[in-house]
């Protein structure tokens, strides 16, 4: 009997020391201290113990039972405090909270898409400053001093700090560029022909805001300078762009127009699907680079020929994505932006 009791104690304490979670502890309690546990089951053995040994064996029996109960209580405390500690840490098995996923602005995406199409056609991308001088915004583009396009009412001229007037002729001579055609000049000034580039970026005009006009918008400018470039090259390039971007059924139409820096000049319309219907949409201007522009950048117009075009990126995005009002593009309303 004594051996059996000692065996229960050492086995019980040994098993208990290896336990680290509440379920295993409960199983241990049932095994040793439960109503059908090893302690209770050992009790009937007492009747086989001789009368004189009974007090000593009974005492040992109680001591072992108490030792196991005390060890159980301590272990319970230990596991309990351990589990409290873990509740304050992150449970990686819990499903996470959904976090709002951001996305690129529909205009940035349109710019990337347009750039990629032209890159595949062999155009490299160039950039120019948004704060420009009149030389690059007007003079070198063959826009004379008295041209109405230079009126202060149609441009954002910048005033020197402390100066009275913002009129260019009296002011700093700087302005927010009104067209990306400025980058044609900057590129030709720094590069020997042949040239095949697009320039993408913001331009600024004090236009009244309405569904199709904003005072800051984006243009993509194309410039190709080489020997024997013709209107056919220009139209082919625009058709290739339209088909790659709007789909194989897209078409391009040119209407005679006037820009001081191209001769001849044309308005560019593209036929594209708008809300399921094919429609002509005016996107920008184009033409053959005027010899006066080549003179201004030091290219010999007898040798070099070229075409240029400038398209409004908002107008392209609006048509492609069915956006009815240009102002929505700049309101930063997440409910609108989330759709694209
Ligand atoms: C020009 O800006 C010329 N530089 C284009 C050009 C380049 C012609 C190279 C020849 C050779 P225009 O002012 O028409 O052209 O503007 C071009 C396009 O910009 C317009 O067709 C339109 O799509 C867009 N645009 C013009 N004003 C606004 C505005 N206020 N808001 C949004 N888009 C505009």
mmCIF file of C-alpha atoms and ligand atoms in Angstrom:
data_model
loop_
_atom_site.group_PDB
_atom_site.id
_atom_site.type_symbol
_atom_site.label_atom_id
_atom_site.label_comp_id
_atom_site.label_asym_id
_atom_site.label_seq_id
_atom_site.Cartn_x
_atom_site.Cartn_y
_atom_site.Cartn_z
ATOM 1 C CA UNK A 1 0.000 0.000 0.000
ATOM 2 C CA UNK A 2 2.821 2.382 0.975
ATOM 3 C CA UNK A 3 4.658 1.643 -2.241
ATOM 4 C CA UNK A 4 1.478 2.183 -4.253
ATOM 5 C CA UNK A 5 0.869 5.569 -2.566
ATOM 6 C CA UNK A 6 4.469 6.735 -3.067
ATOM 7 C CA UNK A 7 4.280 5.628 -6.691
ATOM 8 C CA UNK A 8 1.059 7.676 -7.219
ATOM 9 C CA UNK A 9 2.672 10.750 -5.683
ATOM 10 C CA UNK A 10 5.912 10.669 -7.655
ATOM 11 C CA UNK A 11 4.150 9.828 -10.923
ATOM 12 C CA UNK A 12 1.489 12.516 -10.325
ATOM 13 C CA UNK A 13 3.992 15.280 -9.490
ATOM 14 C CA UNK A 14 6.196 14.245 -12.430
ATOM 15 C CA UNK A 15 3.331 14.448 -14.911
ATOM 16 C CA UNK A 16 2.107 17.708 -13.416
ATOM 17 C CA UNK A 17 5.452 19.428 -13.862
ATOM 18 C CA UNK A 18 5.292 18.787 -17.644
ATOM 19 C CA UNK A 19 1.837 20.328 -18.014
ATOM 20 C CA UNK A 20 1.530 23.800 -19.580
ATOM 21 C CA UNK A 21 -2.106 24.246 -20.597
ATOM 22 C CA UNK A 22 -5.490 24.216 -18.898
ATOM 23 C CA UNK A 23 -6.908 21.220 -20.802
ATOM 24 C CA UNK A 24 -4.002 18.957 -19.832
ATOM 25 C CA UNK A 25 -4.267 20.174 -16.224
ATOM 26 C CA UNK A 26 -7.956 19.269 -16.072
ATOM 27 C CA UNK A 27 -7.196 15.812 -17.473
ATOM 28 C CA UNK A 28 -4.506 15.425 -14.771
ATOM 29 C CA UNK A 29 -6.963 16.483 -12.054
ATOM 30 C CA UNK A 30 -9.518 13.889 -13.220
ATOM 31 C CA UNK A 31 -6.801 11.215 -13.396
ATOM 32 C CA UNK A 32 -5.414 11.811 -9.883
ATOM 33 C CA UNK A 33 -7.947 13.757 -7.829
ATOM 34 C CA UNK A 34 -11.260 12.991 -9.572
ATOM 35 C CA UNK A 35 -14.053 10.850 -8.015
ATOM 36 C CA UNK A 36 -12.762 7.860 -9.992
ATOM 37 C CA UNK A 37 -9.132 9.050 -9.828
ATOM 38 C CA UNK A 38 -6.069 7.154 -8.614
ATOM 39 C CA UNK A 39 -6.259 8.557 -5.026
ATOM 40 C CA UNK A 40 -9.903 7.574 -4.581
ATOM 41 C CA UNK A 41 -9.276 4.193 -6.211
ATOM 42 C CA UNK A 42 -6.426 3.489 -3.774
ATOM 43 C CA UNK A 43 -8.710 4.005 -0.765
ATOM 44 C CA UNK A 44 -10.315 0.562 -0.698
ATOM 45 C CA UNK A 45 -6.781 -0.878 -0.219
ATOM 46 C CA UNK A 46 -6.841 0.558 3.311
ATOM 47 C CA UNK A 47 -8.979 -2.322 4.490
ATOM 48 C CA UNK A 48 -6.100 -4.747 3.815
ATOM 49 C CA UNK A 49 -3.705 -2.713 6.014
ATOM 50 C CA UNK A 50 -3.124 -4.192 9.485
ATOM 51 C CA UNK A 51 -4.714 -2.423 12.408
ATOM 52 C CA UNK A 52 -1.419 -1.169 13.880
ATOM 53 C CA UNK A 53 -0.213 0.228 10.519
ATOM 54 C CA UNK A 54 -3.530 1.922 9.675
ATOM 55 C CA UNK A 55 -2.837 5.286 11.447
ATOM 56 C CA UNK A 56 0.546 5.721 9.738
ATOM 57 C CA UNK A 57 -0.739 4.654 6.298
ATOM 58 C CA UNK A 58 -3.861 6.834 6.728
ATOM 59 C CA UNK A 59 -1.643 9.805 7.607
ATOM 60 C CA UNK A 60 0.564 9.207 4.555
ATOM 61 C CA UNK A 61 -2.511 8.828 2.379
ATOM 62 C CA UNK A 62 -3.780 12.244 3.531
ATOM 63 C CA UNK A 63 -0.335 13.849 3.098
ATOM 64 C CA UNK A 64 -0.042 12.579 -0.476
ATOM 65 C CA UNK A 65 -3.563 13.717 -1.317
ATOM 66 C CA UNK A 66 -2.830 17.180 0.093
ATOM 67 C CA UNK A 67 0.529 17.358 -1.713
ATOM 68 C CA UNK A 68 -1.154 16.579 -5.013
ATOM 69 C CA UNK A 69 -3.957 19.099 -4.326
ATOM 70 C CA UNK A 70 -1.446 21.839 -3.412
ATOM 71 C CA UNK A 71 0.662 21.134 -6.486
ATOM 72 C CA UNK A 72 -2.512 21.219 -8.599
ATOM 73 C CA UNK A 73 -3.558 24.611 -7.132
ATOM 74 C CA UNK A 74 -0.103 26.084 -7.808
ATOM 75 C CA UNK A 75 -0.094 24.799 -11.356
ATOM 76 C CA UNK A 76 -3.596 26.246 -11.913
ATOM 77 C CA UNK A 77 -2.366 29.650 -10.792
ATOM 78 C CA UNK A 78 0.678 29.438 -13.035
ATOM 79 C CA UNK A 79 -1.346 28.474 -16.113
ATOM 80 C CA UNK A 80 -3.980 31.097 -15.341
ATOM 81 C CA UNK A 81 -1.494 33.958 -15.127
ATOM 82 C CA UNK A 82 0.237 32.688 -18.269
ATOM 83 C CA UNK A 83 -3.015 32.693 -20.227
ATOM 84 C CA UNK A 84 -3.794 36.237 -19.027
ATOM 85 C CA UNK A 85 -0.447 37.322 -20.417
ATOM 86 C CA UNK A 86 -1.175 35.781 -23.791
ATOM 87 C CA UNK A 87 -4.575 37.481 -24.117
ATOM 88 C CA UNK A 88 -2.809 40.821 -24.259
ATOM 89 C CA UNK A 89 -0.702 39.741 -27.222
ATOM 90 C CA UNK A 90 -1.918 39.399 -30.801
ATOM 91 C CA UNK A 91 -3.818 36.259 -31.669
ATOM 92 C CA UNK A 92 -2.597 35.573 -35.166
ATOM 93 C CA UNK A 93 -5.347 33.028 -35.738
ATOM 94 C CA UNK A 94 -8.045 35.744 -35.464
ATOM 95 C CA UNK A 95 -9.404 36.972 -38.824
ATOM 96 C CA UNK A 96 -7.967 40.466 -39.474
ATOM 97 C CA UNK A 97 -9.927 43.691 -39.827
ATOM 98 C CA UNK A 98 -10.334 44.689 -43.473
ATOM 99 C CA UNK A 99 -8.161 47.737 -44.185
ATOM 100 C CA UNK A 100 -9.106 50.112 -47.025
ATOM 101 C CA UNK A 101 -7.043 49.357 -50.097
ATOM 102 C CA UNK A 102 -5.670 52.370 -51.931
ATOM 103 C CA UNK A 103 -5.294 52.626 -55.688
ATOM 104 C CA UNK A 104 -3.733 54.909 -58.238
ATOM 105 C CA UNK A 105 -5.731 57.988 -59.249
ATOM 106 C CA UNK A 106 -7.580 57.448 -62.504
ATOM 107 C CA UNK A 107 -5.575 60.292 -64.122
ATOM 108 C CA UNK A 108 -2.237 58.792 -63.069
ATOM 109 C CA UNK A 109 -3.363 55.484 -64.524
ATOM 110 C CA UNK A 110 -4.408 57.159 -67.771
ATOM 111 C CA UNK A 111 -1.014 58.891 -68.005
ATOM 112 C CA UNK A 112 0.763 55.561 -67.463
ATOM 113 C CA UNK A 113 -1.388 53.840 -70.093
ATOM 114 C CA UNK A 114 -0.860 56.606 -72.689
ATOM 115 C CA UNK A 115 2.875 56.712 -71.982
ATOM 116 C CA UNK A 116 3.119 52.972 -72.424
ATOM 117 C CA UNK A 117 1.362 53.016 -75.794
ATOM 118 C CA UNK A 118 3.674 55.742 -77.133
ATOM 119 C CA UNK A 119 6.719 54.019 -75.633
ATOM 120 C CA UNK A 120 5.817 50.903 -77.631
ATOM 121 C CA UNK A 121 5.764 53.131 -80.728
ATOM 122 C CA UNK A 122 9.332 54.243 -80.002
ATOM 123 C CA UNK A 123 8.691 57.573 -78.243
ATOM 124 C CA UNK A 124 10.778 58.334 -75.184
ATOM 125 C CA UNK A 125 9.365 60.455 -72.368
ATOM 126 C CA UNK A 126 10.699 63.930 -71.530
ATOM 127 C CA UNK A 127 9.642 66.478 -68.938
ATOM 128 C CA UNK A 128 9.863 70.233 -68.602
ATOM 129 C CA UNK A 129 9.261 72.801 -65.859
ATOM 130 C CA UNK A 130 5.758 73.970 -64.946
ATOM 131 C CA UNK A 131 7.077 77.463 -64.163
ATOM 132 C CA UNK A 132 8.179 78.674 -67.573
ATOM 133 C CA UNK A 133 9.513 81.775 -69.243
ATOM 134 C CA UNK A 134 7.808 83.532 -72.140
ATOM 135 C CA UNK A 135 10.594 82.511 -74.489
ATOM 136 C CA UNK A 136 9.617 78.826 -74.238
ATOM 137 C CA UNK A 137 5.871 79.306 -73.794
ATOM 138 C CA UNK A 138 5.486 81.815 -76.654
ATOM 139 C CA UNK A 139 8.464 83.384 -78.481
ATOM 140 C CA UNK A 140 10.242 80.237 -79.633
ATOM 141 C CA UNK A 141 6.852 78.760 -80.529
ATOM 142 C CA UNK A 142 6.375 81.535 -83.089
ATOM 143 C CA UNK A 143 3.720 83.296 -81.002
ATOM 144 C CA UNK A 144 4.407 87.014 -81.545
ATOM 145 C CA UNK A 145 4.362 89.614 -78.744
ATOM 146 C CA UNK A 146 0.965 90.992 -79.773
ATOM 147 C CA UNK A 147 -0.748 87.589 -80.136
ATOM 148 C CA UNK A 148 -4.034 87.363 -78.194
ATOM 149 C CA UNK A 149 -2.915 84.024 -76.665
ATOM 150 C CA UNK A 150 -0.452 86.044 -74.543
ATOM 151 C CA UNK A 151 -3.144 88.208 -72.948
ATOM 152 C CA UNK A 152 -2.803 88.336 -69.145
ATOM 153 C CA UNK A 153 -6.437 87.312 -68.869
ATOM 154 C CA UNK A 154 -5.637 83.972 -70.544
ATOM 155 C CA UNK A 155 -2.450 83.137 -68.637
ATOM 156 C CA UNK A 156 -1.090 82.795 -65.115
ATOM 157 C CA UNK A 157 1.813 85.235 -65.148
ATOM 158 C CA UNK A 158 3.978 85.297 -62.069
ATOM 159 C CA UNK A 159 4.833 88.508 -60.322
ATOM 160 C CA UNK A 160 8.223 89.249 -58.822
ATOM 161 C CA UNK A 161 7.932 89.558 -55.056
ATOM 162 C CA UNK A 162 7.077 93.215 -54.360
ATOM 163 C CA UNK A 163 6.243 94.034 -58.010
ATOM 164 C CA UNK A 164 2.978 95.908 -58.690
ATOM 165 C CA UNK A 165 1.815 94.209 -61.866
ATOM 166 C CA UNK A 166 1.670 90.584 -62.906
ATOM 167 C CA UNK A 167 1.646 91.552 -66.588
ATOM 168 C CA UNK A 168 4.481 89.621 -68.202
ATOM 169 C CA UNK A 169 6.022 92.580 -69.955
ATOM 170 C CA UNK A 170 6.373 94.416 -66.640
ATOM 171 C CA UNK A 171 6.782 91.416 -64.375
ATOM 172 C CA UNK A 172 9.200 88.547 -63.917
ATOM 173 C CA UNK A 173 8.725 87.154 -67.419
ATOM 174 C CA UNK A 174 7.759 83.890 -65.729
ATOM 175 C CA UNK A 175 4.428 82.112 -65.910
ATOM 176 C CA UNK A 176 2.760 78.778 -65.282
ATOM 177 C CA UNK A 177 3.074 77.064 -68.658
ATOM 178 C CA UNK A 178 -0.163 77.087 -70.623
ATOM 179 C CA UNK A 179 0.778 74.153 -72.862
ATOM 180 C CA UNK A 180 3.274 71.282 -72.979
ATOM 181 C CA UNK A 181 4.515 72.610 -76.347
ATOM 182 C CA UNK A 182 7.147 74.380 -74.218
ATOM 183 C CA UNK A 183 8.869 71.007 -73.833
ATOM 184 C CA UNK A 184 9.239 70.744 -77.635
ATOM 185 C CA UNK A 185 11.474 73.804 -77.465
ATOM 186 C CA UNK A 186 13.421 72.674 -74.406
ATOM 187 C CA UNK A 187 14.052 69.264 -75.970
ATOM 188 C CA UNK A 188 15.182 70.633 -79.341
ATOM 189 C CA UNK A 189 17.464 73.162 -77.617
ATOM 190 C CA UNK A 190 19.308 70.316 -75.895
ATOM 191 C CA UNK A 191 19.150 67.484 -78.422
ATOM 192 C CA UNK A 192 20.383 66.949 -81.930
ATOM 193 C CA UNK A 193 17.787 65.568 -84.363
ATOM 194 C CA UNK A 194 16.352 63.033 -85.064
ATOM 195 C CA UNK A 195 13.976 63.280 -82.087
ATOM 196 C CA UNK A 196 10.984 61.154 -81.122
ATOM 197 C CA UNK A 197 9.577 62.168 -77.741
ATOM 198 C CA UNK A 198 6.403 62.685 -75.784
ATOM 199 C CA UNK A 199 6.102 65.181 -72.929
ATOM 200 C CA UNK A 200 3.458 64.640 -70.293
ATOM 201 C CA UNK A 201 2.504 67.056 -67.565
ATOM 202 C CA UNK A 202 0.338 69.719 -65.982
ATOM 203 C CA UNK A 203 -0.559 72.972 -67.707
ATOM 204 C CA UNK A 204 -2.433 75.990 -66.356
ATOM 205 C CA UNK A 205 -5.000 78.372 -67.840
ATOM 206 C CA UNK A 206 -7.411 80.705 -66.048
ATOM 207 C CA UNK A 207 -10.419 79.073 -67.743
ATOM 208 C CA UNK A 208 -13.766 79.128 -65.953
ATOM 209 C CA UNK A 209 -14.449 75.736 -64.406
ATOM 210 C CA UNK A 210 -17.242 73.744 -66.031
ATOM 211 C CA UNK A 211 -17.877 70.111 -66.967
ATOM 212 C CA UNK A 212 -15.070 70.082 -69.564
ATOM 213 C CA UNK A 213 -12.707 72.874 -68.419
ATOM 214 C CA UNK A 214 -10.425 73.219 -65.431
ATOM 215 C CA UNK A 215 -7.705 75.769 -64.662
ATOM 216 C CA UNK A 216 -5.107 73.021 -64.224
ATOM 217 C CA UNK A 217 -5.121 70.049 -66.547
ATOM 218 C CA UNK A 218 -2.705 67.645 -68.240
ATOM 219 C CA UNK A 219 -1.499 67.370 -71.800
ATOM 220 C CA UNK A 220 0.533 64.822 -73.702
ATOM 221 C CA UNK A 221 2.719 66.435 -76.342
ATOM 222 C CA UNK A 222 4.330 64.479 -79.167
ATOM 223 C CA UNK A 223 7.294 65.634 -81.248
ATOM 224 C CA UNK A 224 8.941 63.757 -84.100
ATOM 225 C CA UNK A 225 11.787 65.421 -86.021
ATOM 226 C CA UNK A 226 13.646 63.688 -88.822
ATOM 227 C CA UNK A 227 14.267 64.031 -92.529
ATOM 228 C CA UNK A 228 11.227 63.736 -94.834
ATOM 229 C CA UNK A 229 8.565 63.590 -92.107
ATOM 230 C CA UNK A 230 5.090 64.165 -93.581
ATOM 231 C CA UNK A 231 1.442 64.578 -92.527
ATOM 232 C CA UNK A 232 1.053 60.881 -93.352
ATOM 233 C CA UNK A 233 3.484 60.022 -90.529
ATOM 234 C CA UNK A 234 1.502 62.280 -88.197
ATOM 235 C CA UNK A 235 -1.856 60.764 -89.030
ATOM 236 C CA UNK A 236 -0.472 57.211 -88.935
ATOM 237 C CA UNK A 237 0.983 57.815 -85.480
ATOM 238 C CA UNK A 238 -2.307 59.198 -84.159
ATOM 239 C CA UNK A 239 -4.289 56.328 -85.707
ATOM 240 C CA UNK A 240 -1.924 53.769 -84.196
ATOM 241 C CA UNK A 241 -2.310 55.414 -80.798
ATOM 242 C CA UNK A 242 -6.108 55.565 -81.077
ATOM 243 C CA UNK A 243 -6.404 51.891 -82.083
ATOM 244 C CA UNK A 244 -4.001 50.715 -79.382
ATOM 245 C CA UNK A 245 -5.691 52.792 -76.688
ATOM 246 C CA UNK A 246 -9.383 52.900 -77.584
ATOM 247 C CA UNK A 247 -9.642 49.650 -79.552
ATOM 248 C CA UNK A 248 -9.173 48.436 -83.138
ATOM 249 C CA UNK A 249 -12.309 50.214 -84.392
ATOM 250 C CA UNK A 250 -11.131 53.669 -83.245
ATOM 251 C CA UNK A 251 -10.651 56.330 -85.933
ATOM 252 C CA UNK A 252 -8.863 59.678 -86.251
ATOM 253 C CA UNK A 253 -10.146 62.778 -88.000
ATOM 254 C CA UNK A 254 -8.209 65.987 -88.654
ATOM 255 C CA UNK A 255 -9.928 69.325 -89.172
ATOM 256 C CA UNK A 256 -7.978 72.298 -90.561
ATOM 257 C CA UNK A 257 -7.018 74.732 -87.824
ATOM 258 C CA UNK A 258 -4.318 77.210 -86.840
ATOM 259 C CA UNK A 259 -1.476 77.058 -84.329
ATOM 260 C CA UNK A 260 1.435 79.525 -84.719
ATOM 261 C CA UNK A 261 3.985 76.727 -84.182
ATOM 262 C CA UNK A 262 2.704 74.287 -86.817
ATOM 263 C CA UNK A 263 1.995 74.693 -90.523
ATOM 264 C CA UNK A 264 -0.299 73.181 -91.663
ATOM 265 C CA UNK A 265 -2.252 72.727 -88.418
ATOM 266 C CA UNK A 266 -5.256 70.621 -87.518
ATOM 267 C CA UNK A 267 -7.632 69.790 -84.702
ATOM 268 C CA UNK A 268 -7.516 66.104 -83.766
ATOM 269 C CA UNK A 269 -10.742 64.187 -83.175
ATOM 270 C CA UNK A 270 -10.805 60.520 -82.262
ATOM 271 C CA UNK A 271 -13.748 58.205 -82.754
ATOM 272 C CA UNK A 272 -14.168 56.131 -79.634
ATOM 273 C CA UNK A 273 -16.802 54.259 -77.707
ATOM 274 C CA UNK A 274 -18.576 56.560 -75.258
ATOM 275 C CA UNK A 275 -21.181 54.757 -73.113
ATOM 276 C CA UNK A 276 -21.407 51.958 -75.667
ATOM 277 C CA UNK A 277 -21.806 54.319 -78.682
ATOM 278 C CA UNK A 278 -19.074 55.329 -81.136
ATOM 279 C CA UNK A 279 -18.614 59.121 -81.122
ATOM 280 C CA UNK A 280 -16.178 61.727 -82.442
ATOM 281 C CA UNK A 281 -14.409 63.454 -79.557
ATOM 282 C CA UNK A 282 -12.119 66.483 -79.911
ATOM 283 C CA UNK A 283 -8.866 65.757 -78.096
ATOM 284 C CA UNK A 284 -6.289 68.347 -79.150
ATOM 285 C CA UNK A 285 -4.242 69.932 -81.890
ATOM 286 C CA UNK A 286 -1.448 68.878 -84.231
ATOM 287 C CA UNK A 287 0.514 69.832 -87.323
ATOM 288 C CA UNK A 288 3.867 69.990 -89.077
ATOM 289 C CA UNK A 289 6.512 71.894 -87.099
ATOM 290 C CA UNK A 290 6.707 75.469 -88.446
ATOM 291 C CA UNK A 291 10.139 76.354 -89.969
ATOM 292 C CA UNK A 292 10.246 79.411 -87.675
ATOM 293 C CA UNK A 293 10.301 77.039 -84.660
ATOM 294 C CA UNK A 294 13.253 75.156 -86.165
ATOM 295 C CA UNK A 295 15.018 78.498 -86.671
ATOM 296 C CA UNK A 296 14.408 79.436 -83.037
ATOM 297 C CA UNK A 297 16.137 76.280 -81.768
ATOM 298 C CA UNK A 298 18.940 76.328 -84.346
ATOM 299 C CA UNK A 299 17.775 73.440 -86.578
ATOM 300 C CA UNK A 300 18.108 73.956 -90.327
ATOM 301 C CA UNK A 301 14.522 73.912 -91.718
ATOM 302 C CA UNK A 302 15.925 73.013 -95.142
ATOM 303 C CA UNK A 303 17.127 69.691 -93.705
ATOM 304 C CA UNK A 304 14.755 68.857 -90.893
ATOM 305 C CA UNK A 305 11.036 68.258 -90.927
ATOM 306 C CA UNK A 306 8.751 67.208 -88.106
ATOM 307 C CA UNK A 307 5.302 66.817 -86.689
ATOM 308 C CA UNK A 308 3.880 67.722 -83.272
ATOM 309 C CA UNK A 309 0.629 67.080 -81.449
ATOM 310 C CA UNK A 310 -0.859 67.991 -78.075
ATOM 311 C CA UNK A 311 -3.791 66.117 -76.533
ATOM 312 C CA UNK A 312 -5.801 66.819 -73.371
ATOM 313 C CA UNK A 313 -5.367 63.911 -70.961
ATOM 314 C CA UNK A 314 -8.483 64.656 -68.880
ATOM 315 C CA UNK A 315 -10.594 64.533 -72.042
ATOM 316 C CA UNK A 316 -9.081 61.135 -72.898
ATOM 317 C CA UNK A 317 -9.675 59.769 -69.367
ATOM 318 C CA UNK A 318 -13.217 61.153 -69.259
ATOM 319 C CA UNK A 319 -14.157 59.453 -72.496
ATOM 320 C CA UNK A 320 -12.392 56.202 -71.753
ATOM 321 C CA UNK A 321 -13.858 55.852 -68.258
ATOM 322 C CA UNK A 322 -17.240 57.533 -68.856
ATOM 323 C CA UNK A 323 -16.613 60.504 -66.516
ATOM 324 C CA UNK A 324 -19.159 63.245 -67.199
ATOM 325 C CA UNK A 325 -17.543 66.133 -65.293
ATOM 326 C CA UNK A 326 -13.829 67.088 -65.247
ATOM 327 C CA UNK A 327 -14.220 68.639 -61.772
ATOM 328 C CA UNK A 328 -14.807 65.210 -60.231
ATOM 329 C CA UNK A 329 -11.209 64.307 -61.138
ATOM 330 C CA UNK A 330 -9.892 66.927 -58.722
ATOM 331 C CA UNK A 331 -12.312 66.726 -55.812
ATOM 332 C CA UNK A 332 -10.546 63.768 -54.204
ATOM 333 C CA UNK A 333 -13.832 62.172 -53.228
ATOM 334 C CA UNK A 334 -12.900 58.583 -52.403
ATOM 335 C CA UNK A 335 -16.405 57.364 -53.368
ATOM 336 C CA UNK A 336 -15.789 58.611 -56.916
ATOM 337 C CA UNK A 337 -12.133 57.543 -57.141
ATOM 338 C CA UNK A 338 -12.839 54.040 -55.804
ATOM 339 C CA UNK A 339 -14.786 53.227 -58.988
ATOM 340 C CA UNK A 340 -11.692 53.107 -61.208
HETATM 341 C C1 LIG B 1 -2.728 73.373 -77.454
HETATM 342 O O1 LIG B 1 -2.548 73.489 -76.247
HETATM 343 C C2 LIG B 1 -1.592 73.115 -78.388
HETATM 344 N N1 LIG B 1 -0.340 73.284 -77.678
HETATM 345 C C3 LIG B 1 -1.716 71.721 -78.984
HETATM 346 C C4 LIG B 1 -0.738 71.472 -80.106
HETATM 347 C C5 LIG B 1 0.458 70.861 -79.829
HETATM 348 C C6 LIG B 1 -1.036 71.879 -81.410
HETATM 349 C C7 LIG B 1 1.382 70.611 -80.845
HETATM 350 C C8 LIG B 1 -0.119 71.646 -82.447
HETATM 351 C C9 LIG B 1 1.054 71.010 -82.154
HETATM 352 P P1 LIG B 1 -5.319 73.601 -77.324
HETATM 353 O O2 LIG B 1 -5.341 74.910 -76.652
HETATM 354 O O3 LIG B 1 -6.386 73.343 -78.323
HETATM 355 O O4 LIG B 1 -3.920 73.270 -78.012
HETATM 356 O O5 LIG B 1 -5.413 72.465 -76.179
HETATM 357 C C10 LIG B 1 -5.250 71.093 -76.466
HETATM 358 C C11 LIG B 1 -6.238 70.258 -75.668
HETATM 359 O O6 LIG B 1 -6.099 70.524 -74.282
HETATM 360 C C12 LIG B 1 -7.713 70.572 -75.933
HETATM 361 O O7 LIG B 1 -8.162 69.956 -77.120
HETATM 362 C C13 LIG B 1 -8.347 69.952 -74.736
HETATM 363 O O8 LIG B 1 -8.401 68.543 -74.863
HETATM 364 C C14 LIG B 1 -7.359 70.292 -73.654
HETATM 365 N N2 LIG B 1 -7.782 71.491 -72.920
HETATM 366 C C15 LIG B 1 -7.674 72.785 -73.294
HETATM 367 N N3 LIG B 1 -8.157 73.600 -72.335
HETATM 368 C C16 LIG B 1 -8.583 72.808 -71.331
HETATM 369 C C17 LIG B 1 -9.166 73.044 -70.020
HETATM 370 N N4 LIG B 1 -9.374 74.282 -69.570
HETATM 371 N N5 LIG B 1 -9.477 71.991 -69.256
HETATM 372 C C18 LIG B 1 -9.219 70.725 -69.706
HETATM 373 N N6 LIG B 1 -8.660 70.432 -70.876
HETATM 374 C C19 LIG B 1 -8.339 71.449 -71.691
#
